[in-house]
Short mmCIF file of C-alpha atoms and ligand atoms in Angstrom, two decimals:
data_model
loop_
_atom_site.label_atom_id
_atom_site.label_comp_id
_atom_site.label_asym_id
_atom_site.label_seq_id
_atom_site.Cartn_x
_atom_site.Cartn_y
_atom_site.Cartn_z
CA MET A 274 -0.01 -0.04 0.06
CA ALA A 275 2.79 2.35 0.80
CA ALA A 276 2.41 5.99 1.37
CA ILE A 277 -1.17 6.57 1.71
CA THR A 278 -3.78 9.60 1.21
CA GLY A 279 -5.44 11.62 3.83
CA GLN A 280 -8.64 9.74 3.04
CA GLN A 281 -7.07 6.22 3.75
CA PHE A 282 -5.98 7.43 6.94
CA LEU A 283 -9.16 8.80 8.26
CA ASP A 284 -11.26 5.53 6.85
CA ARG A 285 -8.52 3.21 8.94
CA LEU A 286 -9.12 5.37 12.08
CA ARG A 287 -13.02 4.92 11.84
CA LYS A 288 -12.54 1.37 11.12
CA ASN A 289 -10.27 0.68 13.81
CA PRO A 290 -10.84 3.63 16.45
CA PRO A 291 -8.41 3.48 19.71
CA THR A 292 -10.13 3.23 22.75
CA LEU A 293 -10.13 7.06 23.94
CA TYR A 294 -11.83 8.58 26.40
CA ILE A 295 -12.67 12.13 27.01
CA ASP A 296 -14.85 13.78 29.82
CA GLY A 297 -15.91 10.49 30.97
CA GLN A 298 -17.28 9.44 27.32
CA ARG A 299 -15.85 6.82 25.03
CA VAL A 300 -14.96 8.50 21.70
CA GLU A 301 -16.77 6.15 19.09
CA ASP A 302 -15.20 7.63 16.12
CA PRO A 303 -12.26 10.23 16.29
CA THR A 304 -12.94 11.29 12.80
CA THR A 305 -16.27 12.99 13.78
CA HIS A 306 -15.90 13.45 17.40
CA PRO A 307 -15.65 17.42 18.33
CA ALA A 308 -12.63 17.10 20.06
CA THR A 309 -10.46 14.82 17.74
CA ARG A 310 -12.29 15.55 14.44
CA ASN A 311 -10.00 18.51 13.52
CA MET A 312 -6.92 16.84 14.29
CA ALA A 313 -7.83 13.84 12.58
CA HIS A 314 -8.13 15.91 9.40
CA SER A 315 -4.98 18.14 9.92
CA LEU A 316 -3.24 14.59 10.15
CA ALA A 317 -5.20 13.65 6.86
CA GLY A 318 -3.86 16.75 5.25
CA LEU A 319 -0.31 15.69 6.22
CA TYR A 320 -1.03 12.48 4.49
CA ASP A 321 -2.49 14.23 1.51
CA LEU A 322 0.76 16.29 1.19
CA GLN A 323 2.64 13.39 0.03
CA HIS A 324 0.45 13.30 -2.81
CA ASP A 325 0.52 16.82 -3.82
CA PRO A 326 2.41 16.97 -7.42
CA ALA A 327 4.84 19.63 -6.35
CA LEU A 328 5.89 17.89 -3.27
CA ARG A 329 5.63 14.02 -3.76
CA ASP A 330 9.37 13.47 -4.60
CA LYS A 331 10.21 15.45 -1.59
CA LEU A 332 7.95 13.68 0.82
CA THR A 333 8.32 10.21 -0.46
CA TYR A 334 10.91 8.06 -1.89
CA GLU A 335 10.62 5.01 -4.32
CA GLU A 336 11.66 1.46 -3.74
CA GLY A 337 10.93 -1.44 -5.75
CA GLY A 338 8.45 0.48 -7.81
CA GLU A 339 6.36 1.78 -4.57
CA ARG A 340 6.45 5.28 -3.12
CA TYR A 341 6.88 5.37 0.81
CA PRO A 342 7.15 8.24 3.19
CA MET A 343 10.52 10.08 3.29
CA SER A 344 10.63 9.78 7.11
CA LEU A 345 10.93 6.13 6.69
CA MET A 346 13.57 5.95 4.22
CA VAL A 347 16.90 4.50 5.10
CA PRO A 348 19.53 7.15 4.48
CA ARG A 349 22.99 5.80 3.50
CA THR A 350 24.42 8.92 2.33
CA LYS A 351 24.56 12.43 3.77
CA GLU A 352 22.51 13.76 0.72
CA ASP A 353 19.63 11.21 1.85
CA LEU A 354 19.97 12.66 5.26
CA ALA A 355 19.48 16.05 3.75
CA ARG A 356 16.48 14.89 1.84
CA ILE A 357 14.77 13.43 5.16
CA GLY A 358 15.68 17.19 6.66
CA GLU A 359 14.17 18.87 4.08
CA ALA A 360 10.94 16.73 3.99
CA HIS A 361 10.56 17.00 8.22
CA ARG A 362 10.70 20.90 7.62
CA ILE A 363 8.15 20.91 4.75
CA ARG A 364 5.82 18.81 6.97
CA ALA A 365 6.54 20.93 10.22
CA ASN A 366 5.64 24.16 8.27
CA SER A 367 2.35 23.05 7.61
CA SER A 368 1.53 23.12 11.31
CA LEU A 369 3.90 26.39 11.87
CA GLY A 370 5.86 23.63 13.74
CA PHE A 371 3.13 23.24 16.56
CA LEU A 372 2.40 19.77 15.98
CA GLY A 373 5.06 17.81 18.09
CA ARG A 374 4.39 14.47 17.20
CA ALA A 375 3.73 14.23 13.50
CA PRO A 376 4.25 10.70 12.25
CA ASP A 377 7.55 11.52 11.06
CA TYR A 378 8.84 11.58 14.84
CA MET A 379 8.00 7.79 15.36
CA ASN A 380 8.86 7.08 11.87
CA ALA A 381 12.52 8.08 12.36
CA ASN A 382 12.55 5.58 15.61
CA VAL A 383 11.12 2.67 13.99
CA MET A 384 13.61 3.27 10.88
CA ALA A 385 16.57 3.30 13.38
CA ALA A 386 15.18 0.34 15.51
CA GLY A 387 14.36 -1.67 12.40
CA MET A 388 18.07 -1.16 10.96
CA GLY A 389 19.82 -1.93 14.22
CA ALA A 390 17.35 -5.18 14.84
CA GLU A 391 20.41 -7.20 15.44
CA TYR A 392 20.77 -4.94 18.96
CA PHE A 393 17.45 -6.89 20.25
CA ALA A 394 19.07 -10.40 19.37
CA ARG A 395 20.92 -9.88 22.30
CA CYS A 396 18.06 -10.24 24.68
CA GLU A 397 17.83 -13.85 26.12
CA VAL A 398 14.86 -15.16 27.69
CA GLU A 399 14.52 -18.42 29.74
CA GLY A 400 11.65 -20.75 29.27
CA ASP A 401 9.40 -22.48 26.42
CA HIS A 402 9.15 -19.13 24.37
CA GLN A 403 12.32 -18.06 22.53
CA PRO A 404 11.06 -15.15 20.59
CA ASP A 405 13.05 -13.75 17.36
CA PHE A 406 13.21 -10.30 18.82
CA ALA A 407 15.51 -9.06 16.12
CA GLY A 408 13.23 -10.35 13.14
CA ASN A 409 10.33 -8.67 15.12
CA MET A 410 11.98 -5.26 15.28
CA ARG A 411 13.20 -5.55 11.46
CA ARG A 412 9.60 -6.82 10.21
CA TYR A 413 7.83 -3.98 12.36
CA TYR A 414 9.76 -1.47 10.61
CA GLU A 415 8.79 -3.01 7.35
CA TYR A 416 5.23 -3.21 8.36
CA VAL A 417 5.06 0.64 9.61
CA ARG A 418 6.53 1.36 6.22
CA ASP A 419 4.25 -0.81 4.12
CA HIS A 420 1.15 0.72 5.52
CA ASP A 421 2.35 4.18 6.37
CA LEU A 422 1.11 3.78 9.93
CA CYS A 423 0.66 6.45 12.31
CA LEU A 424 2.29 5.77 15.69
CA THR A 425 1.95 7.26 19.37
CA HIS A 426 4.44 6.19 22.05
CA ALA A 427 4.51 5.81 26.01
CA LEU A 428 7.66 5.67 27.84
CA THR A 429 7.41 6.74 31.33
CA ASN A 430 5.49 5.03 34.20
CA PRO A 431 2.81 7.26 36.27
CA GLN A 432 4.04 9.75 38.62
CA VAL A 433 2.87 8.07 41.75
CA ASN A 434 6.18 8.26 43.75
CA ARG A 435 9.47 9.24 42.17
CA ALA A 436 11.33 8.41 45.40
CA LYS A 437 10.52 4.68 44.82
CA LEU A 438 11.35 2.05 42.04
CA ALA A 439 8.46 0.49 40.31
CA SER A 440 8.55 -2.87 42.19
CA GLU A 441 8.36 -0.46 45.48
CA LEU A 442 5.26 1.08 44.80
CA PRO A 443 1.84 0.05 46.61
CA ASP A 444 0.98 -2.14 43.81
CA PRO A 445 3.18 -4.24 41.77
CA TYR A 446 1.06 -3.12 38.57
CA ILE A 447 0.95 0.58 38.83
CA ALA A 448 4.01 0.96 36.75
CA LEU A 449 3.64 -1.29 33.43
CA GLY A 450 4.79 -4.83 34.13
CA ILE A 451 4.73 -8.22 32.60
CA VAL A 452 2.03 -10.47 34.30
CA GLU A 453 2.69 -13.88 32.39
CA GLU A 454 3.81 -15.30 29.35
CA ARG A 455 1.39 -17.63 27.32
CA ASP A 456 1.81 -19.42 24.32
CA ASP A 457 0.10 -16.78 22.27
CA GLY A 458 1.98 -13.74 23.99
CA VAL A 459 2.87 -11.85 26.89
CA VAL A 460 0.31 -10.34 29.22
CA LEU A 461 1.09 -6.78 30.34
CA ARG A 462 -0.77 -4.69 33.27
CA GLY A 463 -0.27 -1.28 34.59
CA ALA A 464 -0.12 2.23 33.36
CA ARG A 465 1.82 4.47 31.15
CA MET A 466 1.79 8.19 32.21
CA MET A 467 1.53 10.00 28.76
CA ALA A 468 1.18 9.31 25.07
CA THR A 469 0.79 12.17 22.92
CA LEU A 470 -1.28 11.92 19.58
CA PRO A 471 -3.40 8.83 20.74
CA ILE A 472 -5.40 9.07 17.49
CA ALA A 473 -2.94 6.64 16.10
CA ASP A 474 -3.03 3.45 14.54
CA GLU A 475 -0.36 1.84 16.96
CA LEU A 476 1.17 2.41 20.46
CA LEU A 477 4.90 1.78 20.54
CA VAL A 478 6.48 1.05 23.87
CA PHE A 479 10.00 1.35 22.86
CA PRO A 480 12.47 -0.09 25.63
CA SER A 481 12.92 3.05 27.78
CA THR A 482 16.24 4.97 29.07
CA VAL A 483 14.69 5.98 32.13
CA LEU A 484 13.96 2.47 33.61
CA LYS A 485 15.63 2.22 37.34
CA GLU A 486 15.72 -1.30 38.89
CA ASN A 487 18.20 -3.12 41.23
CA ALA A 488 18.08 -6.28 39.36
CA ASP A 489 19.46 -6.92 35.87
CA LYS A 490 16.28 -8.64 35.05
CA SER A 491 12.74 -6.91 35.70
CA ARG A 492 9.06 -7.20 34.90
CA TYR A 493 9.05 -3.78 33.95
CA ALA A 494 11.72 -3.85 31.17
CA MET A 495 10.03 -4.19 27.82
CA GLY A 496 9.52 -3.21 24.02
CA PHE A 497 6.74 -3.95 21.86
CA ALA A 498 3.92 -2.52 19.74
CA ILE A 499 0.42 -3.06 19.57
CA PRO A 500 -2.76 -1.55 17.68
CA THR A 501 -4.48 1.39 19.86
CA ASN A 502 -7.65 -0.45 19.74
CA ALA A 503 -5.92 -3.86 21.22
CA PRO A 504 -8.43 -5.40 23.83
CA GLY A 505 -7.70 -4.16 27.42
CA LEU A 506 -5.84 -0.67 26.18
CA SER A 507 -7.36 2.51 27.15
CA PHE A 508 -6.28 5.95 26.44
CA GLN A 509 -7.71 8.66 29.15
CA CYS A 510 -7.21 12.14 27.30
CA ARG A 511 -6.52 15.18 29.10
CA GLU A 512 -9.26 18.26 28.49
CA PRO A 513 -9.19 19.20 24.96
CA PHE A 514 -8.13 22.56 23.83
CA ASP A 515 -10.01 22.21 20.56
CA VAL A 516 -13.37 23.70 21.85
CA GLY A 517 -15.18 24.10 18.54
CA ARG A 518 -14.18 27.82 17.72
CA ASP A 519 -13.46 29.04 14.42
CA PRO A 520 -10.12 28.65 13.15
CA GLU A 521 -9.83 32.34 12.77
CA ASP A 522 -10.20 32.89 16.48
CA HIS A 523 -8.26 29.91 17.77
CA PRO A 524 -5.89 29.08 14.72
CA LEU A 525 -3.68 26.69 16.26
CA SER A 526 -5.80 24.79 18.79
CA SER A 527 -8.76 24.36 16.39
CA ARG A 528 -6.57 22.84 13.95
CA PHE A 529 -3.45 20.82 15.98
CA ASP A 530 -4.72 19.81 19.41
CA GLU A 531 -2.69 16.46 19.16
CA GLN A 532 -4.07 15.43 22.60
CA ASP A 533 -2.12 13.68 25.13
CA ALA A 534 -3.26 10.72 26.98
CA PHE A 535 -2.73 8.41 30.14
CA VAL A 536 -2.35 4.89 28.90
CA ILE A 537 -4.01 1.87 30.92
CA PHE A 538 -3.27 -1.54 30.10
CA ASP A 539 -5.83 -3.78 31.79
CA ASP A 540 -4.31 -7.46 31.00
CA VAL A 541 -3.36 -6.59 27.42
CA LEU A 542 -2.06 -9.41 25.24
CA VAL A 543 0.92 -8.49 23.11
CA PRO A 544 1.58 -11.33 20.61
CA TRP A 545 4.96 -12.68 20.40
CA GLU A 546 5.58 -11.06 17.07
CA ARG A 547 5.27 -7.71 18.29
CA VAL A 548 7.70 -8.20 21.24
CA PHE A 549 10.93 -6.67 20.71
CA LEU A 550 12.64 -7.18 24.30
CA LEU A 551 11.68 -8.23 27.66
CA TYR A 552 13.17 -8.51 31.20
CA ASP A 553 16.76 -7.13 30.25
CA VAL A 554 16.92 -3.65 32.15
CA ASN A 555 20.16 -2.98 30.51
CA LEU A 556 19.24 -3.68 26.97
CA ALA A 557 16.10 -1.51 27.56
CA ASN A 558 18.02 1.50 28.89
CA GLY A 559 20.46 1.19 25.98
CA ALA A 560 18.13 0.44 22.92
CA TYR A 561 17.79 4.20 22.01
CA ALA A 562 21.30 4.95 22.04
CA ALA A 563 22.63 1.48 20.86
CA THR A 564 20.39 1.59 17.42
CA ASP A 565 20.85 5.54 17.23
CA ALA A 566 16.94 5.95 17.16
CA VAL A 567 17.58 8.86 19.47
CA LEU A 568 19.70 10.69 17.00
CA HIS A 569 17.21 10.07 14.05
CA MET A 570 14.56 11.41 16.29
CA ALA A 571 16.43 14.37 17.25
CA TYR A 572 17.38 15.18 13.72
CA GLN A 573 13.45 15.27 13.19
CA VAL A 574 13.28 17.38 16.28
CA VAL A 575 15.80 19.92 15.08
CA ASN A 576 14.20 20.49 11.86
CA LEU A 577 10.53 20.84 13.37
CA LYS A 578 12.02 23.48 16.03
CA VAL A 579 13.93 25.35 12.98
CA ALA A 580 10.10 25.62 11.55
CA LYS A 581 8.42 26.53 14.93
CA THR A 582 11.26 29.13 15.05
CA GLU A 583 10.62 30.61 12.00
CA ALA A 584 6.93 31.08 12.78
CA PHE A 585 7.83 32.69 16.04
CA LEU A 586 10.08 35.27 13.87
CA GLY A 587 7.39 35.50 11.33
CA THR A 588 4.54 36.65 13.89
CA ALA A 589 6.71 38.62 15.85
CA GLN A 590 7.96 40.92 12.96
CA SER A 591 4.14 40.94 11.45
CA ILE A 592 3.23 42.35 15.09
CA VAL A 593 5.89 45.01 14.89
CA ASN A 594 5.02 45.79 11.18
CA ALA A 595 1.31 46.02 12.25
CA ILE A 596 1.52 48.46 15.36
CA GLY A 597 4.42 50.34 13.98
CA SER A 598 7.07 49.64 16.52
CA GLY A 599 9.84 48.54 14.59
CA GLY A 600 11.80 52.05 14.93
CA PHE A 601 12.36 51.40 18.73
CA GLN A 602 15.61 49.65 19.59
CA HIS A 603 14.41 47.56 22.35
CA VAL A 604 11.79 46.20 20.00
CA GLN A 605 14.66 45.19 17.20
CA SER A 606 16.55 43.72 19.78
CA LYS A 607 13.61 41.52 20.81
CA VAL A 608 13.20 40.42 17.31
CA ALA A 609 17.15 39.78 17.05
CA GLU A 610 16.74 37.43 19.95
CA ILE A 611 14.65 35.16 17.79
CA ILE A 612 16.69 35.60 15.05
CA ILE A 613 19.73 34.40 16.99
CA MET A 614 17.74 31.29 18.38
CA LEU A 615 16.77 30.71 15.01
CA GLU A 616 20.29 30.84 13.45
CA ILE A 617 21.69 28.52 16.13
CA MET A 618 18.94 25.76 15.66
CA LYS A 619 19.65 26.10 11.87
CA ALA A 620 23.50 25.91 12.11
CA LEU A 621 23.16 22.81 14.49
CA GLU A 622 20.84 20.95 11.79
CA VAL A 623 23.63 21.79 9.07
CA ALA A 624 26.63 20.68 11.46
CA ALA A 625 24.47 17.29 12.33
CA VAL A 626 24.48 16.42 8.56
CA ALA A 627 28.12 17.64 7.97
CA GLY A 628 29.53 15.41 10.78
CA ALA A 629 27.07 12.28 9.75
CA THR A 630 28.80 9.06 9.75
CA VAL A 631 27.79 5.76 8.80
CA ASN A 632 26.75 3.55 11.88
CA GLU A 633 27.38 -0.21 12.61
CA TYR A 634 24.33 -1.17 10.84
CA GLY A 635 25.18 0.65 7.52
CA VAL A 636 22.95 3.84 8.50
CA MET A 637 23.95 7.23 7.89
CA THR A 638 23.51 8.74 11.35
CA PRO A 639 23.61 12.42 11.82
CA ALA A 640 26.45 13.60 14.33
CA ARG A 641 25.48 13.54 18.13
CA GLY A 642 27.22 16.46 19.43
CA PRO A 643 25.03 19.30 17.65
CA LEU A 644 21.86 17.30 18.26
CA ASP A 645 22.65 16.73 21.84
CA ALA A 646 23.24 20.51 21.81
CA ALA A 647 19.80 21.33 20.08
CA ARG A 648 17.94 19.21 22.28
CA ASN A 649 19.32 20.67 25.42
CA TYR A 650 19.46 24.17 24.13
CA TYR A 651 15.80 24.51 22.87
CA PRO A 652 14.02 23.14 25.91
CA ALA A 653 16.19 26.08 28.01
CA VAL A 654 15.23 28.97 25.66
CA TYR A 655 11.80 28.35 23.99
CA ALA A 656 9.95 29.94 27.02
CA ARG A 657 11.56 33.31 25.92
CA LEU A 658 9.55 32.68 22.35
CA PRO A 659 6.23 33.21 23.69
CA GLU A 660 7.30 35.71 26.37
CA LEU A 661 8.97 37.78 23.25
CA LEU A 662 5.32 37.47 21.40
CA GLN A 663 3.94 39.04 24.75
CA LEU A 664 6.43 41.63 25.16
CA LEU A 665 6.13 43.01 21.52
CA GLY A 666 2.31 42.65 21.54
CA ALA A 667 1.32 43.62 24.80
CA SER A 668 -2.65 44.66 25.14
CA GLY A 669 -2.84 43.93 21.51
CA ILE A 670 -2.68 39.94 22.64
CA ILE A 671 -5.74 40.13 24.65
CA MET A 672 -7.80 42.82 23.05
CA MET A 673 -8.73 40.67 20.18
CA PRO A 674 -12.70 40.63 19.73
CA SER A 675 -13.81 37.49 17.49
CA LYS A 676 -15.05 36.91 14.23
CA ALA A 677 -18.43 36.80 15.68
CA ASP A 678 -17.63 40.27 17.39
CA ARG A 679 -16.81 41.74 14.17
CA GLU A 680 -19.66 40.32 12.43
CA GLY A 681 -21.96 41.97 15.26
CA PRO A 682 -23.34 45.27 16.08
CA LEU A 683 -20.12 46.73 17.08
CA GLY A 684 -18.39 45.63 13.62
CA PRO A 685 -17.86 49.12 12.12
CA GLN A 686 -16.37 50.26 15.67
CA ILE A 687 -14.12 47.42 15.56
CA GLN A 688 -13.13 48.05 12.18
CA LYS A 689 -12.22 51.67 12.88
CA TYR A 690 -10.63 51.15 16.14
CA LEU A 691 -8.87 48.02 15.79
CA GLN A 692 -7.26 48.21 12.29
CA ALA A 693 -3.58 47.92 12.19
CA GLY A 694 -1.22 50.72 10.66
CA ASN A 695 -0.76 48.53 7.65
CA ALA A 696 -3.86 46.23 7.55
CA SER A 697 -7.35 45.95 8.29
CA ALA A 698 -8.82 44.95 11.70
CA GLU A 699 -10.17 41.59 10.44
CA ASP A 700 -6.15 40.89 9.33
CA ARG A 701 -4.57 42.53 12.54
CA LEU A 702 -7.00 40.49 14.68
CA LYS A 703 -6.26 37.15 12.91
CA LEU A 704 -2.57 37.78 13.48
CA PHE A 705 -2.88 38.65 16.97
CA ARG A 706 -5.02 35.73 17.64
CA LEU A 707 -2.25 33.62 16.12
CA ALA A 708 0.23 35.30 18.64
CA TRP A 709 -2.25 34.55 21.63
CA ASP A 710 -2.75 30.84 20.28
CA MET A 711 1.08 30.49 20.41
CA SER A 712 1.73 32.21 23.71
CA MET A 713 -1.13 32.37 26.00
CA SER A 714 -4.15 30.23 25.29
CA SER A 715 -4.24 26.72 26.92
CA PHE A 716 -3.09 25.46 23.75
CA GLY A 717 0.03 27.59 24.01
CA GLY A 718 0.56 26.67 27.54
CA ARG A 719 0.60 23.40 26.76
CA GLN A 720 3.30 23.94 24.14
CA SER A 721 5.74 25.73 26.84
CA LEU A 722 5.40 22.56 29.21
CA TYR A 723 5.75 20.01 26.01
CA GLU A 724 9.07 22.06 24.92
CA LYS A 725 10.49 21.54 28.41
CA PHE A 726 9.71 17.78 28.84
CA PHE A 727 8.87 16.11 25.46
CA PHE A 728 12.44 14.51 25.01
CA GLY A 729 12.74 13.84 28.68
CA ASP A 730 13.45 15.83 31.80
CA PRO A 731 16.14 18.42 31.20
CA VAL A 732 17.72 18.02 34.69
CA ARG A 733 18.58 14.09 33.67
CA MET A 734 19.42 15.16 29.94
CA HIS A 735 22.10 17.74 30.89
CA SER A 736 23.29 14.82 33.36
CA ALA A 737 23.50 12.34 30.48
CA LEU A 738 25.30 14.77 28.11
CA TYR A 739 27.65 15.31 30.85
CA GLU A 740 28.42 11.44 31.04
CA VAL A 741 28.51 10.87 27.42
CA TYR A 742 30.70 13.96 26.36
CA ASP A 743 34.33 13.41 25.97
CA LYS A 744 35.76 16.21 27.70
CA GLY A 745 39.03 14.50 28.22
CA PRO A 746 41.02 16.45 25.40
CA TYR A 747 40.05 19.76 26.68
CA VAL A 748 41.15 18.94 30.30
CA GLU A 749 44.42 17.52 28.56
CA ARG A 750 44.89 21.00 26.72
CA ILE A 751 44.56 22.67 30.03
CA ARG A 752 47.00 20.38 31.96
CA ALA A 753 49.50 20.91 28.87
CA PHE A 754 49.34 24.59 29.20
CA LEU A 755 49.56 24.60 32.86
CA ASN A 756 52.77 22.68 32.63
CA ARG A 757 54.06 24.71 29.63
CA SER A 758 57.21 26.67 30.84
CA ALA A 759 56.73 30.26 31.79
CA LYS A 760 59.69 31.02 29.61
CA PRO A 761 59.46 31.36 25.68
CA GLU A 762 61.66 28.08 24.77
CA GLY A 763 65.11 28.09 24.20
CA VAL A 764 65.31 30.87 27.17
CA ALA A 765 67.20 29.28 30.17
CA ALA A 766 65.18 29.66 33.36
CA ASP A 767 68.08 31.90 35.17
CA ASP A 768 68.47 34.07 32.18
C1 FAD B 10 3.09 17.86 27.11
C2 FAD B 10 3.77 16.56 27.17
C3 FAD B 10 3.61 15.60 26.12
C4 FAD B 10 4.47 14.46 26.40
N1 FAD B 10 4.40 13.33 25.28
C5 FAD B 10 5.09 12.10 25.57
C6 FAD B 10 4.90 11.21 24.68
O1 FAD B 10 4.29 11.31 23.69
N2 FAD B 10 5.40 9.94 25.05
C7 FAD B 10 5.99 10.01 26.11
O2 FAD B 10 6.58 8.94 26.36
N3 FAD B 10 6.32 10.63 27.12
C8 FAD B 10 5.75 12.02 26.89
N4 FAD B 10 5.83 12.99 27.85
C9 FAD B 10 6.58 12.81 28.88
C10 FAD B 10 8.15 12.89 29.05
O3 FAD B 10 8.89 12.19 28.41
C11 FAD B 10 8.28 13.48 30.45
O4 FAD B 10 7.58 14.77 30.69
C12 FAD B 10 9.57 13.29 30.97
O5 FAD B 10 10.26 12.28 30.54
C13 FAD B 10 9.64 13.78 32.28
O6 FAD B 10 9.34 12.81 33.14
P1 FAD B 10 7.88 13.22 33.92
O7 FAD B 10 7.03 14.08 33.41
O8 FAD B 10 7.48 11.69 34.64
O9 FAD B 10 8.68 13.76 35.17
P2 FAD B 10 9.13 13.32 36.63
O10 FAD B 10 10.19 12.16 36.30
O11 FAD B 10 7.98 12.87 37.53
O12 FAD B 10 9.80 14.69 37.02
C14 FAD B 10 9.05 15.79 37.97
C15 FAD B 10 10.36 16.51 38.74
O13 FAD B 10 11.00 15.61 39.40
C16 FAD B 10 12.24 15.67 39.02
N5 FAD B 10 12.87 14.56 39.22
C17 FAD B 10 12.29 13.41 39.04
N6 FAD B 10 12.99 12.16 39.11
C18 FAD B 10 14.45 12.78 39.37
C19 FAD B 10 15.71 11.99 39.24
N7 FAD B 10 15.63 10.81 39.55
N8 FAD B 10 16.78 13.09 39.19
C20 FAD B 10 16.33 14.32 39.21
N9 FAD B 10 15.40 15.09 39.41
C21 FAD B 10 14.03 13.96 39.16
C22 FAD B 10 12.28 16.32 37.69
O14 FAD B 10 13.87 16.93 37.35
C23 FAD B 10 11.00 17.26 37.68
O15 FAD B 10 11.63 18.31 38.21
C24 FAD B 10 5.37 14.30 27.59
C25 FAD B 10 5.21 15.17 28.36
C26 FAD B 10 4.64 16.30 28.28
C27 FAD B 10 4.77 17.70 29.43
#
């Protein structure tokens, strides 16, 4: 089937709806439910882009007479990586970078894991069931590619008590754990804290980097994939941000509320062919790094964040143009701050490709240093972007009569008093409503939280960077400098 259309995505979702709950009600059809239908159609729009004649060659690649999504292509050269990066940016631009978990992100994960499948062969289990973990991982990549699936994922256990191990919580199955092995698969019980984009075809529980257990073997170590409508699996969604407003009034939240869900496993059976790893804590913790999945995902992320920062820059400058504030020095300085962030992220993307090398699985892999810098830098600076919009827009970002107001009895006054220096009130209000949705609405607030945590806890990410970064050469340079003779060479100490 390969690269699907938006209609095919919607038909599949309607036929196999994930088990979603919103406000105490089961979502029977996410393509029509008021809280999810607009997001479902935005995703469909992303799939349709693949078939746009102007973009087809940029968003898909050809293999064996079929076309597949570019984000599932195995890069063999730096040119391949650059093509994948361009596809990420084109897709990201369609949501101004505000869709954090477009399918491209998980596609990068399964591509790298599929190519690094031999890693999973190291996982040994005792007993009668001897699954082909490596084959399962490889075939899962092909399955995702051949059906152009949309994936969500859930890595962290519930936030009950972070001072305790999963095995020390009041119930052994608060954290997701293995209950039993059966001839037809593994039974799992417990919960996972967060899965963004639950209106997906499948849930991937990739072996997590954050598992803390004392033993080498643990019932909490696992990797697998299942359909989002698997029996016993439920997604408890957060309060929706798409509240049915006109896209002119809520330009982002009415289109890109990707949702976040708490994931409950009530004795869910995962067939053996969908299991990639079991029990092995060290292998689970090492899977992202050893397969380089983390780098391919980070490469999608850096491209996405370039698109998002460009959207902030365009919005900020449009506000400045609208209210005529561009001559003030501090206003210029604030826009310059965004330019600097953008250029840093663009440079890190370029450096990731320039320094790419072929990994042990034959995959051209972007350089770790720039990507680690990007995924630690952006969460630290992101909060300044919405703040800058607020500082530039001031009262304009709150005094925004709606489309209905503009069409109501005060319409003529609104047209007069809320016009921009360079545009009508209608255009000015559309712009300021976008700035509000980027920086102040519930949707904008969730974006700020998302940017801080979506790749993991920033505190522990910094520690991880500290651990892996080779600081040795620089320490050695300082040692050599300190030991260098104080006198120029050839000059005796008593001269
Ligand atoms: C909007 C949003 C969307 C997300 N989407 C997804 C998703 O799609 N899939 C997914 O798997 N995850 C997702 N996440 C979860 C994300 O991976 C986690 O938020 C992140 O890993 C941090 O874990 P936590 O939220 O459980 O925080 P916690 O681990 O509970 O941390 C809470 C606080 O305690 C501190 N803390 C806790 N433990 C330690 C420790 N050992 N050492 C030092 N400090 C500690 C942290 O620094 C932090 O200040 C999402 C998160 C957000 C906010």
